[in-house]
JSON list of C-alpha atoms in Angstrom, two decimals:
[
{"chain": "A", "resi": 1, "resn": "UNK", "atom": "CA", "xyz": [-20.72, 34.22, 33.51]},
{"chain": "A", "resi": 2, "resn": "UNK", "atom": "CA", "xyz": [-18.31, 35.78, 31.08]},
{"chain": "A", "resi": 3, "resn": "UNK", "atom": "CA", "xyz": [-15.95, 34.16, 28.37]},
{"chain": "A", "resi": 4, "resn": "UNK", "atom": "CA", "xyz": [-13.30, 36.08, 26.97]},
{"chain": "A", "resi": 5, "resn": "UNK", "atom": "CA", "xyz": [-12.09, 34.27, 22.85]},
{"chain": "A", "resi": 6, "resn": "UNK", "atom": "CA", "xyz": [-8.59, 35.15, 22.06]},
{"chain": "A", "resi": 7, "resn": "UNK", "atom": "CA", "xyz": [-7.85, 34.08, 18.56]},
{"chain": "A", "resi": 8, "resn": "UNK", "atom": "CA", "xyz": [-6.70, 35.79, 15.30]},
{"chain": "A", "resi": 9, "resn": "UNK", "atom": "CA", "xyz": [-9.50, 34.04, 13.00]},
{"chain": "A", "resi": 10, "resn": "UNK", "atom": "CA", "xyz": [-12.36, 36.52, 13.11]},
{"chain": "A", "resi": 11, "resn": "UNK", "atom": "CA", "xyz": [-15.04, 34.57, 11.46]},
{"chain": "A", "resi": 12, "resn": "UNK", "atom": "CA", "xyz": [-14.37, 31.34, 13.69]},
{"chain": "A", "resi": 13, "resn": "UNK", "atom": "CA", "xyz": [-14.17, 34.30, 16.96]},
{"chain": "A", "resi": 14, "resn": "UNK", "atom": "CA", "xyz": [-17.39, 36.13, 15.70]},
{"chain": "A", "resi": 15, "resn": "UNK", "atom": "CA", "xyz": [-18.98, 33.03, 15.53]},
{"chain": "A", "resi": 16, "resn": "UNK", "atom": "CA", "xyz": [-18.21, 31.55, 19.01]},
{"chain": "A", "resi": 17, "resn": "UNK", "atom": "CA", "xyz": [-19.08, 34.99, 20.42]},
{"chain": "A", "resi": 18, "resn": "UNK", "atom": "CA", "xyz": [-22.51, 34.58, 19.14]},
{"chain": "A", "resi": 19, "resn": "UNK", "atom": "CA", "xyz": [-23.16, 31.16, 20.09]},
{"chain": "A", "resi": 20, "resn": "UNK", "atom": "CA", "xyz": [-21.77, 31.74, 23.49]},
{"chain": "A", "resi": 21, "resn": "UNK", "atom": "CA", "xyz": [-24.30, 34.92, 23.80]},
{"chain": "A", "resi": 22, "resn": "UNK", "atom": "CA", "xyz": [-27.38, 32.79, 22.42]},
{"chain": "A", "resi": 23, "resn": "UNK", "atom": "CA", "xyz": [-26.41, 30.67, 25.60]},
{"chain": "A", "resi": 24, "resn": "UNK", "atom": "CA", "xyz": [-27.02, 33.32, 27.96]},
{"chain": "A", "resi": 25, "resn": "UNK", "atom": "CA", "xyz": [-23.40, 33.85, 28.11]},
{"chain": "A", "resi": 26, "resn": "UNK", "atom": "CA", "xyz": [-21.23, 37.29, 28.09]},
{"chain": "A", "resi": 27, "resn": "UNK", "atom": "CA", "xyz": [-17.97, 37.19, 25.51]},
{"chain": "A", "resi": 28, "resn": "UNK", "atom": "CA", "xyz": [-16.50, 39.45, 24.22]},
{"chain": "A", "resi": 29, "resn": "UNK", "atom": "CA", "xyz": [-13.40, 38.52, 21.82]},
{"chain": "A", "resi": 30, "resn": "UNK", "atom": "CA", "xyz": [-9.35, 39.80, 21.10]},
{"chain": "A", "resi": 31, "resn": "UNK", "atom": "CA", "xyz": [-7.25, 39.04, 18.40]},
{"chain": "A", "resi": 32, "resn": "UNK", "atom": "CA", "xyz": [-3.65, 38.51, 20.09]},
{"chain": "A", "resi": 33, "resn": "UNK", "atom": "CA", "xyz": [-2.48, 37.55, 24.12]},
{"chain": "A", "resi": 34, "resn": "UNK", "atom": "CA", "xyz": [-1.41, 40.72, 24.40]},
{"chain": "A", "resi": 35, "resn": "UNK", "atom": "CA", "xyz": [-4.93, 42.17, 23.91]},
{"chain": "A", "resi": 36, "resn": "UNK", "atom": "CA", "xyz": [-6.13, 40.08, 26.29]},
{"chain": "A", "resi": 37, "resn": "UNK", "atom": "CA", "xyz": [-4.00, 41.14, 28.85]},
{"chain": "A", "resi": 38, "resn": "UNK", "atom": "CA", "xyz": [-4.97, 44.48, 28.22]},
{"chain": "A", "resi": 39, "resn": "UNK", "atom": "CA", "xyz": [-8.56, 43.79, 28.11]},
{"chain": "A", "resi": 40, "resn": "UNK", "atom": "CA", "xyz": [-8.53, 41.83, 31.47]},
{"chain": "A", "resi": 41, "resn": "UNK", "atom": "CA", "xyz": [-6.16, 44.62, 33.10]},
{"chain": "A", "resi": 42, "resn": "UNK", "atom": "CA", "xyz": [-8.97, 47.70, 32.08]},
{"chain": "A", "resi": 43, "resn": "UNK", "atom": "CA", "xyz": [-12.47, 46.12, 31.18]},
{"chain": "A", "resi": 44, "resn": "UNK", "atom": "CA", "xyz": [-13.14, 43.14, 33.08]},
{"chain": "A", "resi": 45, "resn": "UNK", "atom": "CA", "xyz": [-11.35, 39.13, 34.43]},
{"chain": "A", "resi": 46, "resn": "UNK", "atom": "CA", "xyz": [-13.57, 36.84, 32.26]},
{"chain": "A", "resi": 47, "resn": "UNK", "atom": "CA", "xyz": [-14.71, 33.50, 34.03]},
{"chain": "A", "resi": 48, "resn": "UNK", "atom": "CA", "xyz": [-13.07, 31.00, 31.54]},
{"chain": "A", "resi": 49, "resn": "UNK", "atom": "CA", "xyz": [-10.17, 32.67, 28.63]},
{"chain": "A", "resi": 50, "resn": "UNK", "atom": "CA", "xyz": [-10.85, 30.46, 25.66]},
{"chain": "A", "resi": 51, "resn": "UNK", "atom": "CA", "xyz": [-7.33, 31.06, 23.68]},
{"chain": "A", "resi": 52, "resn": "UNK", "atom": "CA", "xyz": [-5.80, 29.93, 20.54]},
{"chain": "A", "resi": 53, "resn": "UNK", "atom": "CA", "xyz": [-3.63, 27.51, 20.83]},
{"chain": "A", "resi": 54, "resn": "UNK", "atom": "CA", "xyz": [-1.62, 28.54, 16.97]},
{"chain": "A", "resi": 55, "resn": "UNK", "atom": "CA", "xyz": [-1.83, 32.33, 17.09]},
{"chain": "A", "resi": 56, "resn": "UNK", "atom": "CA", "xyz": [1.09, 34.58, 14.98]},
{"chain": "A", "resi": 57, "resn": "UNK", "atom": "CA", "xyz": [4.53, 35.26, 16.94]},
{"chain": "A", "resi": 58, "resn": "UNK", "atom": "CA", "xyz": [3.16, 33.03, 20.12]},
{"chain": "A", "resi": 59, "resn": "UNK", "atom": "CA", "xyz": [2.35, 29.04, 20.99]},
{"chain": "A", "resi": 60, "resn": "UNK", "atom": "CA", "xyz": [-0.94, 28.29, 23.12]},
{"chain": "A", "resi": 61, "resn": "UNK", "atom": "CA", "xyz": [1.95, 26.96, 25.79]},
{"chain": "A", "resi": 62, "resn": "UNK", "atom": "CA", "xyz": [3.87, 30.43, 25.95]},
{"chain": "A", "resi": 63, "resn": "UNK", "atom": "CA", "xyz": [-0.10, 32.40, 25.73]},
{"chain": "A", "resi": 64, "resn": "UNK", "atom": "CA", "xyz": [-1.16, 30.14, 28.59]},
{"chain": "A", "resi": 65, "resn": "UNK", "atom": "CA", "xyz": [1.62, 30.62, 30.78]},
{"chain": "A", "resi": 66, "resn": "UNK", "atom": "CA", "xyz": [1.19, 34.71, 30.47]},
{"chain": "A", "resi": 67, "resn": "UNK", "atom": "CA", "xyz": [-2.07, 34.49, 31.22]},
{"chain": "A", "resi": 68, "resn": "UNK", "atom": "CA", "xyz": [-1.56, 32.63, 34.04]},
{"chain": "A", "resi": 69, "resn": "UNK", "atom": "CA", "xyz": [1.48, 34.26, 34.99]},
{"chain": "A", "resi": 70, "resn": "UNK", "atom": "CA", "xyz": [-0.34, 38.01, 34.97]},
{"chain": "A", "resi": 71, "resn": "UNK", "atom": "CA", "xyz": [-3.73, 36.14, 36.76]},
{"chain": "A", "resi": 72, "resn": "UNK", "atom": "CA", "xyz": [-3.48, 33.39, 38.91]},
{"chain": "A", "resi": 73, "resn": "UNK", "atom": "CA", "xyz": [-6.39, 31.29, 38.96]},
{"chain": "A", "resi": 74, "resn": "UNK", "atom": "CA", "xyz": [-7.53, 32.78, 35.72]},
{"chain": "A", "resi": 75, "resn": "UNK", "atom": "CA", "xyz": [-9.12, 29.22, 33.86]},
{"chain": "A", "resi": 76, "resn": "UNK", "atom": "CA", "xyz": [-7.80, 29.34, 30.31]},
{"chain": "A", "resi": 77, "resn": "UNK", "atom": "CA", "xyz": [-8.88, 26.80, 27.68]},
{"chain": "A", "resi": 78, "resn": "UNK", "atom": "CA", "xyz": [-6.99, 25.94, 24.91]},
{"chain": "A", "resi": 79, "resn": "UNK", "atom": "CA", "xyz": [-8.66, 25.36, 21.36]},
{"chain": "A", "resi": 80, "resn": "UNK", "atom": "CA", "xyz": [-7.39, 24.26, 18.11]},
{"chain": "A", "resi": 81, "resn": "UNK", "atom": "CA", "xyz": [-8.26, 22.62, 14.26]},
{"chain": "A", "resi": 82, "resn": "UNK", "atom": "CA", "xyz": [-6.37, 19.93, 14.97]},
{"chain": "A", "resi": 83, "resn": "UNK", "atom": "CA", "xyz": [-5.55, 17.80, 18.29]},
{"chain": "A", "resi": 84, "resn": "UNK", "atom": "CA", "xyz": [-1.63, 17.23, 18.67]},
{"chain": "A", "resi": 85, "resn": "UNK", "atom": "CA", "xyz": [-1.81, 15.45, 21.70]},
{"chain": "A", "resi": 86, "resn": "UNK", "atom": "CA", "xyz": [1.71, 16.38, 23.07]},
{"chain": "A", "resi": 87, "resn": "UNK", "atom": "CA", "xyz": [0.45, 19.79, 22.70]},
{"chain": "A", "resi": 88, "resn": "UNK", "atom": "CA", "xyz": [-2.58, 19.14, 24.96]},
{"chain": "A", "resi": 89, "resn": "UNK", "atom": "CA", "xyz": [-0.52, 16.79, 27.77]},
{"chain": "A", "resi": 90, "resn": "UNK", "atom": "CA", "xyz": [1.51, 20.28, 27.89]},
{"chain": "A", "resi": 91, "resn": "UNK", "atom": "CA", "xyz": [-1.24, 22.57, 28.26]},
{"chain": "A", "resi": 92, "resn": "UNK", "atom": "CA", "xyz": [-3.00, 20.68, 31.33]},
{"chain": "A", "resi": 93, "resn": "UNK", "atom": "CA", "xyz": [0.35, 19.92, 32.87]},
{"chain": "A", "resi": 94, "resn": "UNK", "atom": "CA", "xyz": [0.71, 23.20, 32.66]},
{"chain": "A", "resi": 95, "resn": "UNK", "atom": "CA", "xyz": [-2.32, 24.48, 34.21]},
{"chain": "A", "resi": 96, "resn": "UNK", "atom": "CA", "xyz": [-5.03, 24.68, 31.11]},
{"chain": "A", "resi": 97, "resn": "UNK", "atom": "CA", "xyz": [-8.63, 24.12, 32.75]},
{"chain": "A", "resi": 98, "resn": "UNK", "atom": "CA", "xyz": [-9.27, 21.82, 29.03]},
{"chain": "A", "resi": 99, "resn": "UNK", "atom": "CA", "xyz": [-9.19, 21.69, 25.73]},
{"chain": "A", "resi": 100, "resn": "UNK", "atom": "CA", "xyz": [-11.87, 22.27, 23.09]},
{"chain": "A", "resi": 101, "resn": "UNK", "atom": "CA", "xyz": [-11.65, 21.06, 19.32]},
{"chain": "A", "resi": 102, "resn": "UNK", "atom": "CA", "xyz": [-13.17, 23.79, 16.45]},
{"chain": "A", "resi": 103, "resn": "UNK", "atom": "CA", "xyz": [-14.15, 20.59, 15.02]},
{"chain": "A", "resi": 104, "resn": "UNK", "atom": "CA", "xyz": [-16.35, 19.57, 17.69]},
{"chain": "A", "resi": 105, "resn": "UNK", "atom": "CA", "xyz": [-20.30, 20.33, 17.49]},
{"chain": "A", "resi": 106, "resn": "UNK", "atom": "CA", "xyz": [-22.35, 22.87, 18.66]},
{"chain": "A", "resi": 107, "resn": "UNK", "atom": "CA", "xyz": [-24.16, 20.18, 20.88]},
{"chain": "A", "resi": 108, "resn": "UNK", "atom": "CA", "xyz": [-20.85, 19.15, 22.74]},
{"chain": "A", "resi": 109, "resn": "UNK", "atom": "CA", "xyz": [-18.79, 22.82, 22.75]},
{"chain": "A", "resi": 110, "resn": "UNK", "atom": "CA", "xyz": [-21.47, 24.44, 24.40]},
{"chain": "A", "resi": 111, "resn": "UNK", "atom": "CA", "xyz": [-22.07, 21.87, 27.60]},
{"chain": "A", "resi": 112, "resn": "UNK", "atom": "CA", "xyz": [-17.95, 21.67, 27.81]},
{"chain": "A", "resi": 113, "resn": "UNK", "atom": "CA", "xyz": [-17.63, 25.57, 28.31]},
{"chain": "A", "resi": 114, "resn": "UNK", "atom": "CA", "xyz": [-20.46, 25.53, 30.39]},
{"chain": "A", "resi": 115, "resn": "UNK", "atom": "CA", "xyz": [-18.49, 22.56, 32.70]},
{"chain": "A", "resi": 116, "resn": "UNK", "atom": "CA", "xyz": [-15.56, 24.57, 32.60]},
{"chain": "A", "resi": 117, "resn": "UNK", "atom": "CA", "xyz": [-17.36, 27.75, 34.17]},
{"chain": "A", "resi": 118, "resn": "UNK", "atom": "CA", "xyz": [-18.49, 25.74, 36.70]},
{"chain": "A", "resi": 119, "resn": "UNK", "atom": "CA", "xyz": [-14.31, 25.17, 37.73]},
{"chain": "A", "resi": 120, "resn": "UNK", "atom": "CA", "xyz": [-14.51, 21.13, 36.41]},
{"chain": "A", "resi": 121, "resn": "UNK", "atom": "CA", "xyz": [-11.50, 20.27, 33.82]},
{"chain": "A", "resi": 122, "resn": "UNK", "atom": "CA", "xyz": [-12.58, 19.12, 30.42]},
{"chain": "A", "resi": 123, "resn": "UNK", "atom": "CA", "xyz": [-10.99, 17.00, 27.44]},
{"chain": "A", "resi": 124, "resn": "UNK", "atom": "CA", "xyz": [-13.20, 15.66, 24.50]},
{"chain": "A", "resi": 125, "resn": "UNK", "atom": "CA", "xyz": [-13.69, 11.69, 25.51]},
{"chain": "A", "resi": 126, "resn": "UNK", "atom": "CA", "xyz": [-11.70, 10.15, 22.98]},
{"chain": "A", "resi": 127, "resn": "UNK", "atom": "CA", "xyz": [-8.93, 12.21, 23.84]},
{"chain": "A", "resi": 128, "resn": "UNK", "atom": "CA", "xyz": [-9.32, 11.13, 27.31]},
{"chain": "A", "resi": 129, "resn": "UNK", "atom": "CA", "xyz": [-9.55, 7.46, 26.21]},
{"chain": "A", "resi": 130, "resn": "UNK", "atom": "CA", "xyz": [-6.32, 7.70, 24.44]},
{"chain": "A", "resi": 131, "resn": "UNK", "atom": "CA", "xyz": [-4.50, 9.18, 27.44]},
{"chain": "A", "resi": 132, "resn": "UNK", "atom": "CA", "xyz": [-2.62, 5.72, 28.92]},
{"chain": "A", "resi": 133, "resn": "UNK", "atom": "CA", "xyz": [-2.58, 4.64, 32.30]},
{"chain": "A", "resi": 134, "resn": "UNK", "atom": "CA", "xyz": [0.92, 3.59, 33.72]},
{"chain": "A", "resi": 135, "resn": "UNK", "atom": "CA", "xyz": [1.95, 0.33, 32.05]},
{"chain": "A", "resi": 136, "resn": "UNK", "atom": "CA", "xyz": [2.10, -1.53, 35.22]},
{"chain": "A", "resi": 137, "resn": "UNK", "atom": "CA", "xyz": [-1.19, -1.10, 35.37]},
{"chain": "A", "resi": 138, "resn": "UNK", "atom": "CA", "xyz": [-2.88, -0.90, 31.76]},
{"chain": "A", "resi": 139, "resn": "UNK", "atom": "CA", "xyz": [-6.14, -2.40, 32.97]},
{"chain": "A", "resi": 140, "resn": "UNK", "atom": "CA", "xyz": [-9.25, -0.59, 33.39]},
{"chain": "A", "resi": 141, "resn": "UNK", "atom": "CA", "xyz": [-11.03, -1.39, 36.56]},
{"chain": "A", "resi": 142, "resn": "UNK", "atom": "CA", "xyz": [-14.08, -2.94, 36.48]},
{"chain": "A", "resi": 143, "resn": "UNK", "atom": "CA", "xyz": [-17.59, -0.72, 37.42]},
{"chain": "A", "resi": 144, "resn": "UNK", "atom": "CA", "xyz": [-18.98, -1.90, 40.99]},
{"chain": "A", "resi": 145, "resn": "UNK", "atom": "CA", "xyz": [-21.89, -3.42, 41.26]},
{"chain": "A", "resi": 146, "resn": "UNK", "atom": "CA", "xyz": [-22.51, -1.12, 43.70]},
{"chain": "A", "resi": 147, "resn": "UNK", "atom": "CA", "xyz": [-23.80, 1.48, 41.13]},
{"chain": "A", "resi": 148, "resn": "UNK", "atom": "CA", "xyz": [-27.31, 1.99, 41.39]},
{"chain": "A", "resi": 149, "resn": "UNK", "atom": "CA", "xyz": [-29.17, 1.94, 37.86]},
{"chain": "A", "resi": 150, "resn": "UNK", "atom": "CA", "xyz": [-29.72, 5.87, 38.51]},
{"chain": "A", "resi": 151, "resn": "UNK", "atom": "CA", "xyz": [-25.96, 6.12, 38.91]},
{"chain": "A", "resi": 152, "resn": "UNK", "atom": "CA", "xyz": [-25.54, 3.98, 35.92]},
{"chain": "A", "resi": 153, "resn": "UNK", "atom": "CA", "xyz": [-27.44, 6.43, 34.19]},
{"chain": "A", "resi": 154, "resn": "UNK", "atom": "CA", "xyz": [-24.91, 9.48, 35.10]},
{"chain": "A", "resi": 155, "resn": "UNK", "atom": "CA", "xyz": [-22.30, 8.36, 34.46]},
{"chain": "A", "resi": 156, "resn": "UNK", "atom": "CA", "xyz": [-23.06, 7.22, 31.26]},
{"chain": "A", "resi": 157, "resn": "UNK", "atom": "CA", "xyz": [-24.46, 11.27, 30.64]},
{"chain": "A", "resi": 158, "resn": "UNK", "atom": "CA", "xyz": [-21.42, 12.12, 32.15]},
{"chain": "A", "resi": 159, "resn": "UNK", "atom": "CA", "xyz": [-19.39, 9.68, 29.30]},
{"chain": "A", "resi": 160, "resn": "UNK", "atom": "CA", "xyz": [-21.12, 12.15, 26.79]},
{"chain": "A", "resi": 161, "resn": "UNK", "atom": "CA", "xyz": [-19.50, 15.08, 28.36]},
{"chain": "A", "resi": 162, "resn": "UNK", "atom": "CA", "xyz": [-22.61, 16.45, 29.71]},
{"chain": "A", "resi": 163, "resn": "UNK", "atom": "CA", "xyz": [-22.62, 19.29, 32.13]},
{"chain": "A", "resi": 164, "resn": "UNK", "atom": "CA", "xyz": [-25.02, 18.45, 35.40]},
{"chain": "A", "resi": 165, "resn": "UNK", "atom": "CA", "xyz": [-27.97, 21.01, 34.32]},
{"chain": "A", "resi": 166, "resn": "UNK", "atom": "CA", "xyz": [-28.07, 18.84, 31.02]},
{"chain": "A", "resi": 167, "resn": "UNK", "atom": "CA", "xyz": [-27.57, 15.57, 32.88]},
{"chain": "A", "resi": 168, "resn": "UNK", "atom": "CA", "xyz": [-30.47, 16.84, 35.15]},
{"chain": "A", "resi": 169, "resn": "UNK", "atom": "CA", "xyz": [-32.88, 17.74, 31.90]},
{"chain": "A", "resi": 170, "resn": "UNK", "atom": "CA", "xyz": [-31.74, 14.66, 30.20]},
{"chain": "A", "resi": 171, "resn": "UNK", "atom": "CA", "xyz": [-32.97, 12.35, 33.40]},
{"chain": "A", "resi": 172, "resn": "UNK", "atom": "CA", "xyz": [-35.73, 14.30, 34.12]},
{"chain": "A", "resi": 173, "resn": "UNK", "atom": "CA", "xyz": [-34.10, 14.65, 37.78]},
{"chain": "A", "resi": 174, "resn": "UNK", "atom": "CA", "xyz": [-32.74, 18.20, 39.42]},
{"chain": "A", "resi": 175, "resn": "UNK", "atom": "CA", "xyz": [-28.81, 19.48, 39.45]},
{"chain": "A", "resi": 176, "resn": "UNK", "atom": "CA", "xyz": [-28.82, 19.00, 43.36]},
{"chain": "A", "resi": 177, "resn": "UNK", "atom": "CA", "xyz": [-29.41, 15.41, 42.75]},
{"chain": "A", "resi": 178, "resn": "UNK", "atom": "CA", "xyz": [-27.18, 15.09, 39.54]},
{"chain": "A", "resi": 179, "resn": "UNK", "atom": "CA", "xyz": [-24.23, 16.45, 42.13]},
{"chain": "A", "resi": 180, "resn": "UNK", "atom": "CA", "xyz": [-25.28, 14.03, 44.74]},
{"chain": "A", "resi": 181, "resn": "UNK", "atom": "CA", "xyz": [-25.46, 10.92, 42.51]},
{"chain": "A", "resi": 182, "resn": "UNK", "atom": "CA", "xyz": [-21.89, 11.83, 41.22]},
{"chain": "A", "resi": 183, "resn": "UNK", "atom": "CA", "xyz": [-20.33, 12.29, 44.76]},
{"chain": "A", "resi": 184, "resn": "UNK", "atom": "CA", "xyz": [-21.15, 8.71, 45.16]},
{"chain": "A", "resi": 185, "resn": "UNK", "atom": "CA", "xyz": [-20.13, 7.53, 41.74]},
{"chain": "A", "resi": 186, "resn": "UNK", "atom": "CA", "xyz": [-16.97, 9.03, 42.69]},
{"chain": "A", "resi": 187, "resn": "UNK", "atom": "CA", "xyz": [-16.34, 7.62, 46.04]},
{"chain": "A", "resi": 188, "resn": "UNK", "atom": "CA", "xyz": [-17.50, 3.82, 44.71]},
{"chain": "A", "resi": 189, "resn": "UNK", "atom": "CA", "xyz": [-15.44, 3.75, 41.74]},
{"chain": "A", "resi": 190, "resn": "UNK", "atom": "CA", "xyz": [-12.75, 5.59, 43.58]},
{"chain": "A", "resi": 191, "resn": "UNK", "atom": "CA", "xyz": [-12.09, 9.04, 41.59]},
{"chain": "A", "resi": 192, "resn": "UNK", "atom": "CA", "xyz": [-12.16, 12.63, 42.53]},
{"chain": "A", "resi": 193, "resn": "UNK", "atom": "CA", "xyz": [-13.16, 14.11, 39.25]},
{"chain": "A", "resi": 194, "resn": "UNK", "atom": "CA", "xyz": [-15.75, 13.93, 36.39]},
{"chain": "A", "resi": 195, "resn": "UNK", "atom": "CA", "xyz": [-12.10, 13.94, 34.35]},
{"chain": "A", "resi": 196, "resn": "UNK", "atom": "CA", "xyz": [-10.16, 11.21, 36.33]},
{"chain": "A", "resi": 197, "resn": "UNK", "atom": "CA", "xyz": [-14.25, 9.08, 35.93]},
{"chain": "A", "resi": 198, "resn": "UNK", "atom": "CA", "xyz": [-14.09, 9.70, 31.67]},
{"chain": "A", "resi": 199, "resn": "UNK", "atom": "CA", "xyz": [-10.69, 8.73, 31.53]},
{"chain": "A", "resi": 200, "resn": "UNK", "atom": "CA", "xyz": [-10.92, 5.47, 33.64]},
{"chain": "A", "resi": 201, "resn": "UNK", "atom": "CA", "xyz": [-14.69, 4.37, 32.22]},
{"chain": "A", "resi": 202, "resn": "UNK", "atom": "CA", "xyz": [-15.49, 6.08, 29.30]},
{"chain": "A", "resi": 203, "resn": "UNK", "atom": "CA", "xyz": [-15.20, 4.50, 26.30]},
{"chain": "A", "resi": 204, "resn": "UNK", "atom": "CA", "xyz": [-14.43, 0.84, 27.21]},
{"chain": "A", "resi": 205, "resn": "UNK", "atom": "CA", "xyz": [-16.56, -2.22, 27.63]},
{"chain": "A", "resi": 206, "resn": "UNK", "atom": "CA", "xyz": [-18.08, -1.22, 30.28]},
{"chain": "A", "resi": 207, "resn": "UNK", "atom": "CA", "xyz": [-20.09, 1.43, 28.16]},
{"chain": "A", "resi": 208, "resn": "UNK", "atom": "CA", "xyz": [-22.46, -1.87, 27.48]},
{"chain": "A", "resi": 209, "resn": "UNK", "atom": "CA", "xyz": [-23.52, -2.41, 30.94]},
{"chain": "A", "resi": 210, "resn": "UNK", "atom": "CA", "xyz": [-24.22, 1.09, 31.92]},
{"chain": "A", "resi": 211, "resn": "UNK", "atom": "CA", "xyz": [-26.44, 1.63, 28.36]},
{"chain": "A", "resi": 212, "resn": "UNK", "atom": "CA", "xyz": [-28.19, -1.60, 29.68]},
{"chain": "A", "resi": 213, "resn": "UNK", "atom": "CA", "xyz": [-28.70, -0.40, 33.11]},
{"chain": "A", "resi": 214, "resn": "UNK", "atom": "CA", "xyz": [-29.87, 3.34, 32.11]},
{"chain": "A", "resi": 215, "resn": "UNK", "atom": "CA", "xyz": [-33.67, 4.39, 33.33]}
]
C-alpha cells in the first residue's frame, strides 16, 4: 500500500511520512497539487492521496477536484488544523474518500488511513454525530435486539473508528470473522456502510447497551 501527503508544512509532512512508514506503509510526500500531479503522472498512482485541505494559491475543494479530474477513482483524503464542517460536507459530496484532523492521535490517524486503503469512507465520530438526519426524521433508530453480544461488541470497535485487523486483535477473533459479523450488523440495523452505521449509532444512548453487552 502506498500513500502519497500533499501539503506545504514540511515538519507536519515529514512527520506523517514517518509514521505512515513505521506502519509498514510506502509515502512519499509533495509540497503543492501540482506536484502531485506530476508525481502520480511519472513515479507511481498512490493508493489513498492524503491532501491539504488550506494549501497557498488553491482550496482542498479545487485540489480535490484536479485530482480527481486527472485520475478517476484516485481516493483522496482531505486533512486540516481545524474542522469547518461546510468545508468537509463539500469535500465528500464531492467525492473525498474522508477526512482526517492533524489534531487527531496517533492511535486513531493510523487505523483511519488504514480503513481508507481498504476503499471504506471515513469521518472522525463526532463529526459524524453532528452530521443531521432529515428533520422529518431526527430520531435515531433504536439497535435490534437481534444483535448478538459478539455483534454488540463490533460495532461498538467499529464506534471507535477501528479498522477490522484492529477490531480482530482487539476481540481476539480473525478479520474474516470481523467482515462477517459486520455484514450482518449491517443488514439488521439496515445500513450499507461502516460510515452510514457511525453516523446512525455512534455516539447516542445506545453506546450504553452495546458497552454492557461487549465480551
Amino acid at each position: 500500500m502506498s500513500v502519497l501527503v500533499v501539503d506545504d508544512h514540511p515538519l507536519v509532512t515529514k512527520a506523517l511520512v514517518h509514521l505512515l512508514e513505521t506502519e509498514g506503509i510506502e509515502a512519499a510526500s509533495v509540497s503543492s497539487v501540482k506536484e502531485a500531479i506530476e508525481y502520480i503522472r511519472t513515479i507511481r498512482k498512490p493508493d489513498l492521496v492524503i491532501l491539504d485541505a488550506h494549501m497557498p494559491g488553491i482550496d482542498g475543494i479545487a485540489g480535490l477536484g484536479l485530482l480527481q479530474s486527472g485520475f478517476p477513482g484516485l481516493p483522496v483524503a482531505l486533512w486540516s488544523g481545524d474542522e469547518c464542517q461546510e468545508m468537509i460536507q463539500k469535500a465528500i459530496e464531492n467525492g473525498a474518500i474522508g477526512f482526517l484532523s492533524k489534531a487527531m492521535s496517533i492511535r486513531a490517524i493510523i487505523p483511519a488511513i488504514h480503513l481508507m486503503l481498504a476503499g471504506e469512507p471515513y469521518l472522525p465520530v463526532h463529526l459524524m454525530a453532528s452530521r443531521q438526519e432529515p428533520p422529518e426524521n431526527p430520531a435515531r433508530r433504536p439497535l435490534p435486539p437481534s444483535l448478538t453480544p459478539r455483534e454488540f461488541a463490533v460495532l461498538e470497535e467499529l464506534c471507535h473508528g477501528l479498522s477490522n485487523k484492529q477490531i480482530a486483535r482487539n476481540l481476539g477473533i480473525e478479520e474474516i470473522t470481523v467482515k462477517l459479523h459486520l455484514r450482518s450488523i449491517y443488514k439488521k440495523i439496515n445500513v450499507k456502510t461502516r460510515t452510514q452505521a457511525i453516523a446512525a449509532y455512534c455516539n447516542q444512548p445506545q453506546a450504553t447497551t452495546v458497552q454492557e453487552k461487549t465480551i
